[in-house]
Coordinates of C-alpha atoms in Angstrom, one line a residue:
M1 CA 16.6 -11.3 13.6
K2 CA 15.4 -11.8 10.0
Y3 CA 14.0 -15.3 11.0
L4 CA 12.3 -14.0 13.9
M5 CA 10.4 -11.3 11.7
Y6 CA 9.6 -14.2 9.3
F7 CA 8.2 -16.3 12.2
L8 CA 6.3 -13.3 13.6
V9 CA 4.6 -12.7 10.0
G10 CA 3.8 -16.2 9.6
I11 CA 1.8 -16.4 12.9
P12 CA -1.2 -14.2 11.7
W13 CA -1.1 -15.7 8.2
A14 CA -1.1 -19.4 9.8
I15 CA -4.3 -18.2 11.8
T16 CA -5.9 -16.6 8.6
L17 CA -5.4 -20.1 6.9
F18 CA -7.0 -22.0 9.6
V19 CA -10.0 -19.5 9.5
I20 CA -10.3 -19.7 5.7
L21 CA -10.2 -23.7 5.8
V22 CA -12.9 -23.6 8.6
L23 CA -15.1 -21.3 6.9
T24 CA -14.7 -23.2 3.6
G25 CA -15.7 -26.4 5.3
L26 CA -18.9 -24.5 6.5
C27 CA -19.6 -23.2 3.1
L28 CA -19.5 -26.6 1.8
S29 CA -21.7 -28.2 4.3
E30 CA -25.4 -28.7 3.9
G31 CA -26.3 -26.0 6.2
C32 CA -24.8 -23.2 4.2
H33 CA -26.6 -24.4 1.3
M34 CA -29.9 -24.4 3.0
S35 CA -29.3 -20.8 4.5
G36 CA -28.9 -19.1 1.3
S37 CA -26.5 -16.6 0.0
I38 CA -26.4 -14.3 3.0
D39 CA -24.4 -16.9 4.9
F40 CA -22.2 -17.2 2.2
T41 CA -21.3 -13.3 1.9
V42 CA -20.8 -13.1 5.8
F43 CA -18.3 -16.1 5.6
S44 CA -16.7 -14.3 2.7
V45 CA -16.2 -11.1 4.4
I46 CA -14.8 -12.7 7.4
G47 CA -12.1 -14.4 5.1
I48 CA -11.3 -10.8 3.7
V49 CA -11.1 -9.3 7.2
F50 CA -8.6 -11.9 8.5
I51 CA -6.5 -11.7 5.1
L52 CA -6.5 -7.9 5.3
G53 CA -5.6 -8.1 8.8
S54 CA -2.7 -10.4 8.1
L55 CA -1.6 -8.1 5.4
W56 CA -1.7 -5.1 8.0
L57 CA 0.2 -7.0 10.6
Q58 CA 2.8 -8.1 8.2
F59 CA 3.4 -4.6 7.0
F60 CA 3.7 -3.2 10.6
I61 CA 6.0 -6.0 11.6
I62 CA 8.4 -5.5 8.9
S63 CA 8.3 -1.8 9.5
L64 CA 9.0 -2.4 13.1
F65 CA 12.2 -4.5 12.0
R66 CA 13.2 -1.6 9.9
D67 CA 13.6 -4.0 6.9
W68 CA 11.3 -2.4 4.4
L69 CA 13.8 -0.2 2.2
P70 CA 11.9 -0.6 -1.1
F71 CA 14.8 0.0 -3.4
K72 CA 16.4 -3.1 -4.5
I73 CA 19.3 -3.8 -6.7
K74 CA 18.8 -7.0 -8.9
N75 CA 21.1 -9.6 -9.9
D76 CA 21.6 -8.2 -13.2
G77 CA 22.6 -4.9 -11.8
N78 CA 19.5 -3.1 -12.6
A79 CA 17.1 -2.0 -9.6
K80 CA 13.2 -2.2 -8.8
M81 CA 11.1 -0.5 -6.3
T82 CA 7.4 -1.8 -5.7
H83 CA 4.4 0.0 -4.0
F84 CA 1.3 -1.9 -2.9
G85 CA -1.7 0.2 -1.4
W86 CA -1.5 -1.3 2.1
V87 CA -4.0 1.1 3.5
N88 CA -6.4 2.1 0.8
L89 CA -6.7 -1.1 -0.8
P90 CA -7.9 -3.0 2.4
L91 CA -10.2 -0.2 3.5
I92 CA -11.7 -0.1 0.0
I93 CA -12.5 -4.0 0.0
L94 CA -13.5 -3.8 3.5
G95 CA -16.0 -0.7 2.9
G96 CA -17.3 -2.4 -0.2
G97 CA -17.9 -5.8 1.6
F98 CA -20.0 -4.3 4.5
A99 CA -21.8 -2.2 2.0
Y100 CA -23.0 -5.2 0.1
I101 CA -23.9 -7.1 3.4
L102 CA -26.0 -4.1 4.7
Y103 CA -27.7 -4.0 1.2
L104 CA -28.6 -7.6 1.4
M105 CA -30.0 -6.9 5.0
A106 CA -32.0 -3.9 4.0
R107 CA -33.5 -5.8 1.3
S108 CA -34.4 -8.8 3.7
E109 CA -35.6 -6.7 6.6
G110 CA -36.9 -3.6 4.5
D111 CA -35.4 -1.1 7.1
T112 CA -34.1 2.2 5.5
T113 CA -31.4 2.3 8.2
F114 CA -29.3 -0.5 6.9
T115 CA -29.7 1.2 3.4
I116 CA -28.3 4.5 4.8
L117 CA -25.6 2.6 6.6
G118 CA -24.7 0.9 3.2
I119 CA -24.6 4.2 1.2
V120 CA -22.1 5.5 4.0
C121 CA -20.0 2.3 3.6
F122 CA -20.0 2.7 -0.1
V123 CA -19.1 6.3 -0.2
F124 CA -16.2 6.1 2.4
P125 CA -14.2 4.0 0.0
L126 CA -14.9 6.3 -2.9
A127 CA -13.4 9.1 -0.7
I128 CA -10.4 7.0 -0.1
M129 CA -9.9 6.2 -3.9
Y130 CA -10.1 9.9 -4.4
Q131 CA -7.5 10.9 -1.8
Y132 CA -5.3 7.9 -2.4
P133 CA -5.8 6.5 -5.9
N134 CA -2.6 4.3 -6.0
I135 CA -3.1 0.6 -5.9
Y136 CA 0.1 -0.8 -7.2
I137 CA 3.3 0.9 -8.6
R138 CA 6.3 -0.9 -9.9
N139 CA 9.5 0.9 -10.8
E140 CA 12.2 -0.7 -12.9
F141 CA 15.4 1.2 -13.0
D142 CA 17.1 0.0 -16.2
G143 CA 20.7 1.1 -15.9
T144 CA 21.9 -0.1 -19.2
N145 CA 19.5 1.9 -21.3
Q146 CA 19.1 4.6 -18.8
Q147 CA 15.6 4.2 -18.6
L148 CA 13.0 4.4 -15.6
K149 CA 10.1 2.1 -16.5
Y150 CA 7.1 3.1 -14.6
F151 CA 3.8 0.9 -14.2
A152 CA 1.0 1.9 -12.0
L153 CA -2.3 0.6 -11.3
T154 CA -4.7 3.2 -10.0
F155 CA -8.4 3.8 -9.4
K156 CA -8.2 6.2 -12.5
G157 CA -6.8 3.8 -14.9
L158 CA -3.4 2.3 -16.0
V159 CA -0.2 4.3 -16.2
S160 CA 2.7 3.3 -18.2
K161 CA 5.6 5.5 -18.8
S162 CA 9.3 5.1 -19.8
I163 CA 11.3 8.1 -18.3
P164 CA 15.2 8.7 -19.4
F165 CA 17.3 9.1 -16.5
L166 CA 18.4 12.4 -18.2
S167 CA 14.7 13.7 -18.0
I168 CA 14.6 13.4 -14.2
K169 CA 15.0 16.8 -12.7
A170 CA 14.7 15.9 -8.9
I171 CA 13.6 13.2 -6.4
K172 CA 11.7 14.5 -3.6
T173 CA 10.5 13.0 -0.2
Y174 CA 8.1 14.2 2.3
K175 CA 6.6 12.9 5.5
T176 CA 3.0 13.0 6.7
E177 CA 2.6 12.3 10.5
V178 CA -0.2 10.7 11.9
Q179 CA -0.6 11.9 15.5
E180 CA -2.9 11.0 18.3
R181 CA -4.0 13.1 21.5
R182 CA -2.8 11.5 24.6
R183 CA -2.6 12.8 28.3
S184 CA 0.7 13.1 29.5
V185 CA 0.2 14.1 33.0
A186 CA -3.1 14.9 35.3
F187 CA -4.5 18.1 33.6
F188 CA -2.2 18.3 30.2
R189 CA -2.9 16.5 27.0
S190 CA -0.2 16.3 24.2
N191 CA 0.1 15.3 20.5
Q192 CA 2.3 12.2 19.9
T193 CA 3.2 10.8 16.7
V194 CA 1.7 7.3 16.1
F195 CA 3.4 6.7 12.9
S196 CA 4.9 8.6 9.9
L197 CA 4.0 8.2 6.3
H198 CA 6.6 8.8 3.7
T199 CA 6.2 9.5 0.2
V200 CA 8.8 9.5 -2.7
E201 CA 8.1 10.9 -5.9
I202 CA 10.1 12.3 -9.0
I203 CA 10.0 15.3 -10.9
Y204 CA 10.7 14.8 -14.8
E205 CA 10.5 17.0 -17.8
T206 CA 8.2 15.9 -20.6
E207 CA 8.5 16.4 -24.3
E208 CA 6.2 19.3 -23.8
A209 CA 8.6 21.0 -21.6
E210 CA 6.3 20.7 -18.8
D211 CA 7.5 19.5 -15.4
K212 CA 5.3 16.4 -14.1
N213 CA 5.7 14.3 -10.9
L214 CA 4.9 10.8 -10.2
V215 CA 4.8 8.9 -6.8
L216 CA 7.3 6.2 -6.8
V217 CA 6.4 4.6 -3.4
R218 CA 4.5 5.6 -0.2
G219 CA 4.7 3.8 3.2
R220 CA 5.0 3.8 6.9
D221 CA 8.4 3.9 8.3
L222 CA 9.6 4.1 4.7
G223 CA 13.0 5.9 5.3
G224 CA 12.4 8.3 2.8
E225 CA 15.5 10.2 2.7
E226 CA 17.4 6.9 2.5
T227 CA 15.5 5.7 -0.3
V228 CA 16.1 9.1 -2.2
K229 CA 19.8 8.6 -1.6
Q230 CA 19.8 5.1 -3.0
I231 CA 17.9 6.2 -6.3
E232 CA 20.1 9.3 -6.7
A233 CA 23.2 7.1 -6.1
F234 CA 22.3 4.4 -8.7
I235 CA 21.1 7.0 -11.4
A236 CA 24.4 8.8 -11.0
D237 CA 26.5 5.7 -11.0
S238 CA 24.6 4.6 -14.1
L239 CA 25.0 7.9 -16.0
A240 CA 28.8 8.0 -14.9
K241 CA 29.3 4.3 -16.4
H242 CA 27.5 5.2 -19.5
A243 CA 29.5 8.2 -20.1
H244 CA 32.8 6.3 -19.5
K245 CA 32.0 3.7 -22.1
S246 CA 31.0 6.4 -24.6
L247 CA 34.6 7.9 -24.4

Protein backbone atom coordinates (compact mmCIF):
# COMPACT_ATOMS: atom_id res chain seq x y z
CA MET A 1 0.00 0.00 0.00
CA LYS A 2 2.91 2.35 0.69
CA TYR A 3 4.17 2.06 -2.89
CA LEU A 4 0.65 2.68 -4.22
CA MET A 5 0.56 5.86 -2.12
CA TYR A 6 3.92 6.97 -3.54
CA PHE A 7 2.65 6.27 -7.07
CA LEU A 8 -0.54 8.31 -6.55
CA VAL A 9 1.42 11.19 -5.01
CA GLY A 10 3.86 11.13 -7.93
CA ILE A 11 1.11 11.61 -10.57
CA PRO A 12 0.21 15.27 -9.74
CA TRP A 13 3.88 16.15 -9.28
CA ALA A 14 4.75 14.66 -12.69
CA ILE A 15 1.96 16.72 -14.30
CA THR A 16 3.18 19.82 -12.47
CA LEU A 17 6.75 19.27 -13.62
CA PHE A 18 5.58 18.91 -17.22
CA VAL A 19 3.49 22.11 -17.02
CA ILE A 20 6.39 24.06 -15.50
CA LEU A 21 8.75 22.86 -18.23
CA VAL A 22 6.23 23.95 -20.89
CA LEU A 23 5.73 27.35 -19.23
CA THR A 24 9.49 27.81 -18.92
CA GLY A 25 9.88 27.08 -22.62
CA LEU A 26 7.20 29.63 -23.47
CA CYS A 27 8.77 32.29 -21.24
CA LEU A 28 12.17 31.73 -22.82
CA SER A 29 10.70 32.09 -26.29
CA GLU A 30 10.79 35.32 -28.25
CA GLY A 31 7.01 35.78 -27.98
CA CYS A 32 7.09 36.06 -24.21
CA HIS A 33 9.79 38.72 -24.33
CA MET A 34 7.77 40.77 -26.80
CA SER A 35 4.49 40.56 -24.86
CA GLY A 36 5.89 42.15 -21.70
CA SER A 37 5.75 41.28 -18.03
CA ILE A 38 2.04 40.43 -17.85
CA ASP A 39 2.47 37.13 -19.69
CA PHE A 40 5.40 36.28 -17.45
CA THR A 41 3.29 37.00 -14.37
CA VAL A 42 0.38 34.90 -15.65
CA PHE A 43 2.71 32.00 -16.43
CA SER A 44 4.24 32.29 -12.94
CA VAL A 45 0.82 32.20 -11.26
CA ILE A 46 -0.19 29.16 -13.34
CA GLY A 47 2.97 27.41 -12.17
CA ILE A 48 2.22 28.34 -8.55
CA VAL A 49 -1.34 27.03 -8.87
CA PHE A 50 -0.10 23.65 -10.12
CA ILE A 51 2.54 23.42 -7.38
CA LEU A 52 0.02 24.26 -4.67
CA GLY A 53 -2.46 21.82 -6.19
CA SER A 54 0.16 19.08 -6.02
CA LEU A 55 0.86 19.89 -2.39
CA TRP A 56 -2.83 19.69 -1.55
CA LEU A 57 -3.28 16.40 -3.42
CA GLN A 58 -0.20 14.95 -1.74
CA PHE A 59 -1.54 15.94 1.66
CA PHE A 60 -5.01 14.46 1.04
CA ILE A 61 -3.64 11.24 -0.50
CA ILE A 62 -1.41 10.66 2.52
CA SER A 63 -4.37 11.39 4.78
CA LEU A 64 -6.51 8.85 2.93
CA PHE A 65 -3.85 6.20 3.52
CA ARG A 66 -3.79 7.17 7.22
CA ASP A 67 -0.01 7.50 7.10
CA TRP A 68 0.37 10.97 8.52
CA LEU A 69 1.07 10.48 12.22
CA PRO A 70 3.61 13.30 12.54
CA PHE A 71 5.45 11.98 15.62
CA LYS A 72 8.55 10.11 14.44
CA ILE A 73 11.29 8.51 16.54
CA LYS A 74 14.70 8.99 14.91
CA ASN A 75 17.61 6.55 14.76
CA ASP A 76 19.37 8.27 17.67
CA GLY A 77 16.42 7.60 19.97
CA ASN A 78 15.11 11.15 19.97
CA ALA A 79 11.87 12.19 18.28
CA LYS A 80 10.67 14.92 15.95
CA MET A 81 7.43 16.36 14.70
CA THR A 82 6.95 18.80 11.82
CA HIS A 83 4.02 20.95 10.77
CA PHE A 84 3.57 22.75 7.44
CA GLY A 85 0.85 25.30 6.71
CA TRP A 86 -0.81 23.11 4.08
CA VAL A 87 -3.90 25.31 3.86
CA ASN A 88 -2.95 28.84 4.87
CA LEU A 89 0.36 29.07 3.00
CA PRO A 90 -1.05 28.01 -0.42
CA LEU A 91 -4.07 30.30 -0.01
CA ILE A 92 -1.86 33.25 0.89
CA ILE A 93 0.46 32.73 -2.08
CA LEU A 94 -2.51 32.21 -4.38
CA GLY A 95 -4.37 35.28 -3.10
CA GLY A 96 -1.25 37.44 -3.37
CA GLY A 97 -0.61 36.24 -6.92
CA PHE A 98 -4.11 37.04 -8.10
CA ALA A 99 -4.00 40.40 -6.32
CA TYR A 100 -0.83 41.27 -8.24
CA ILE A 101 -2.35 40.21 -11.58
CA LEU A 102 -5.46 42.30 -10.92
CA TYR A 103 -3.23 45.23 -10.01
CA LEU A 104 -1.43 44.95 -13.36
CA MET A 105 -4.76 44.67 -15.19
CA ALA A 106 -6.08 47.76 -13.36
CA ARG A 107 -3.03 49.74 -14.45
CA SER A 108 -3.28 48.65 -18.06
CA GLU A 109 -7.09 48.89 -18.41
CA GLY A 110 -7.75 51.79 -16.04
CA ASP A 111 -10.80 49.99 -14.63
CA THR A 112 -11.49 50.42 -10.91
CA THR A 113 -13.27 47.04 -10.84
CA PHE A 114 -9.92 45.27 -11.13
CA THR A 115 -8.57 47.45 -8.31
CA ILE A 116 -11.46 46.48 -6.01
CA LEU A 117 -11.03 42.79 -6.82
CA GLY A 118 -7.29 43.11 -6.22
CA ILE A 119 -7.90 44.64 -2.79
CA VAL A 120 -10.28 41.78 -1.93
CA CYS A 121 -7.70 39.20 -2.99
CA PHE A 122 -5.09 41.03 -0.90
CA VAL A 123 -7.25 41.34 2.23
CA PHE A 124 -8.30 37.67 2.09
CA PRO A 125 -4.75 36.35 2.72
CA LEU A 126 -4.35 38.86 5.56
CA ALA A 127 -7.44 37.37 7.25
CA ILE A 128 -6.02 33.86 6.82
CA MET A 129 -2.68 35.04 8.24
CA TYR A 130 -4.46 36.45 11.29
CA GLN A 131 -6.56 33.33 11.90
CA TYR A 132 -3.84 30.73 11.23
CA PRO A 133 -0.44 32.43 11.64
CA ASN A 134 1.73 29.29 11.60
CA ILE A 135 3.64 28.53 8.41
CA TYR A 136 6.20 26.00 9.65
CA ILE A 137 6.74 24.34 13.04
CA ARG A 138 9.53 21.94 13.99
CA ASN A 139 9.57 20.08 17.30
CA GLU A 140 12.65 18.17 18.44
CA PHE A 141 12.13 15.95 21.50
CA ASP A 142 15.59 15.51 23.06
CA GLY A 143 15.28 12.54 25.38
CA THR A 144 18.90 12.77 26.52
CA ASN A 145 18.70 16.36 27.77
CA GLN A 146 14.98 16.20 28.63
CA GLN A 147 14.19 19.16 26.39
CA LEU A 148 11.59 20.05 23.77
CA LYS A 149 13.24 22.29 21.20
CA TYR A 150 10.47 24.26 19.54
CA PHE A 151 10.95 26.37 16.41
CA ALA A 152 8.14 28.08 14.52
CA LEU A 153 8.09 30.35 11.50
CA THR A 154 4.94 32.46 11.68
CA PHE A 155 3.56 35.60 10.08
CA LYS A 156 4.10 37.29 13.44
CA GLY A 157 7.79 36.41 13.50
CA LEU A 158 10.11 33.60 14.56
CA VAL A 159 9.54 31.64 17.76
CA SER A 160 12.34 29.55 19.24
CA LYS A 161 12.06 27.95 22.68
CA SER A 162 13.68 25.21 24.70
CA ILE A 163 11.14 23.70 27.11
CA PRO A 164 12.20 21.15 29.79
CA PHE A 165 10.04 18.04 29.90
CA LEU A 166 9.34 18.71 33.58
CA SER A 167 7.81 22.10 32.67
CA ILE A 168 5.18 20.49 30.44
CA LYS A 169 1.94 20.39 32.38
CA ALA A 170 -0.44 18.96 29.76
CA ILE A 171 -0.69 17.91 26.12
CA LYS A 172 -4.09 18.52 24.59
CA THR A 173 -5.81 17.89 21.30
CA TYR A 174 -9.02 19.27 19.89
CA LYS A 175 -10.87 18.75 16.66
CA THR A 176 -12.55 21.18 14.28
CA GLU A 177 -15.02 19.55 11.92
CA VAL A 178 -15.66 21.08 8.51
CA GLN A 179 -19.22 20.28 7.50
CA GLU A 180 -21.19 20.51 4.30
CA ARG A 181 -24.96 20.70 3.98
CA ARG A 182 -26.17 17.89 1.73
CA ARG A 183 -29.57 16.57 0.73
CA SER A 184 -30.09 13.13 2.16
CA VAL A 185 -33.66 12.49 1.00
CA ALA A 186 -36.19 14.39 -1.09
CA PHE A 187 -37.13 17.21 1.28
CA PHE A 188 -34.55 16.90 4.02
CA ARG A 189 -31.02 18.25 4.29
CA SER A 190 -28.38 17.21 6.77
CA ASN A 191 -24.90 18.35 7.71
CA GLN A 192 -22.19 15.83 6.88
CA THR A 193 -18.59 16.06 8.00
CA VAL A 194 -16.24 16.64 5.05
CA PHE A 195 -13.03 16.34 7.06
CA SER A 196 -11.72 16.87 10.59
CA LEU A 197 -8.92 19.27 11.42
CA HIS A 198 -6.94 18.12 14.47
CA THR A 199 -4.73 20.37 16.58
CA VAL A 200 -2.18 19.23 19.17
CA GLU A 201 -0.77 21.74 21.64
CA ILE A 202 1.19 21.73 24.87
CA ILE A 203 0.65 23.73 28.03
CA TYR A 204 3.85 24.46 29.93
CA GLU A 205 4.92 26.49 32.95
CA THR A 206 7.25 29.46 32.37
CA GLU A 207 9.80 31.03 34.67
CA GLU A 208 7.27 33.75 35.46
CA ALA A 209 4.99 31.02 36.87
CA GLU A 210 2.52 31.58 34.06
CA ASP A 211 1.06 28.82 31.94
CA LYS A 212 1.50 29.20 28.19
CA ASN A 213 0.46 27.08 25.26
CA LEU A 214 2.12 26.30 21.95
CA VAL A 215 0.63 24.62 18.90
CA LEU A 216 2.76 21.61 18.02
CA VAL A 217 0.99 20.38 14.92
CA ARG A 218 -2.29 20.85 13.07
CA GLY A 219 -3.69 18.86 10.17
CA ARG A 220 -6.47 16.94 8.50
CA ASP A 221 -7.08 13.38 9.74
CA LEU A 222 -4.09 13.85 12.01
CA GLY A 223 -5.12 11.36 14.65
CA GLY A 224 -4.75 13.85 17.48
CA GLU A 225 -5.41 11.43 20.33
CA GLU A 226 -2.91 8.90 18.98
CA THR A 227 -0.30 11.64 18.55
CA VAL A 228 -0.84 12.82 22.14
CA LYS A 229 -0.40 9.25 23.42
CA GLN A 230 2.85 8.90 21.47
CA ILE A 231 4.24 12.16 22.88
CA GLU A 232 3.19 11.36 26.45
CA ALA A 233 4.70 7.86 26.23
CA PHE A 234 7.99 9.21 24.87
CA ILE A 235 8.28 11.89 27.57
CA ALA A 236 7.36 9.45 30.35
CA ASP A 237 9.88 6.90 29.07
CA SER A 238 12.61 9.55 28.81
CA LEU A 239 11.97 10.79 32.35
CA ALA A 240 11.95 7.21 33.67
CA LYS A 241 15.29 6.43 32.00
CA HIS A 242 16.80 9.65 33.34
CA ALA A 243 15.59 8.87 36.87
CA HIS A 244 16.98 5.32 36.63
CA LYS A 245 20.42 6.62 35.60
CA SER A 246 20.41 9.08 38.50
CA LEU A 247 20.04 6.28 41.06
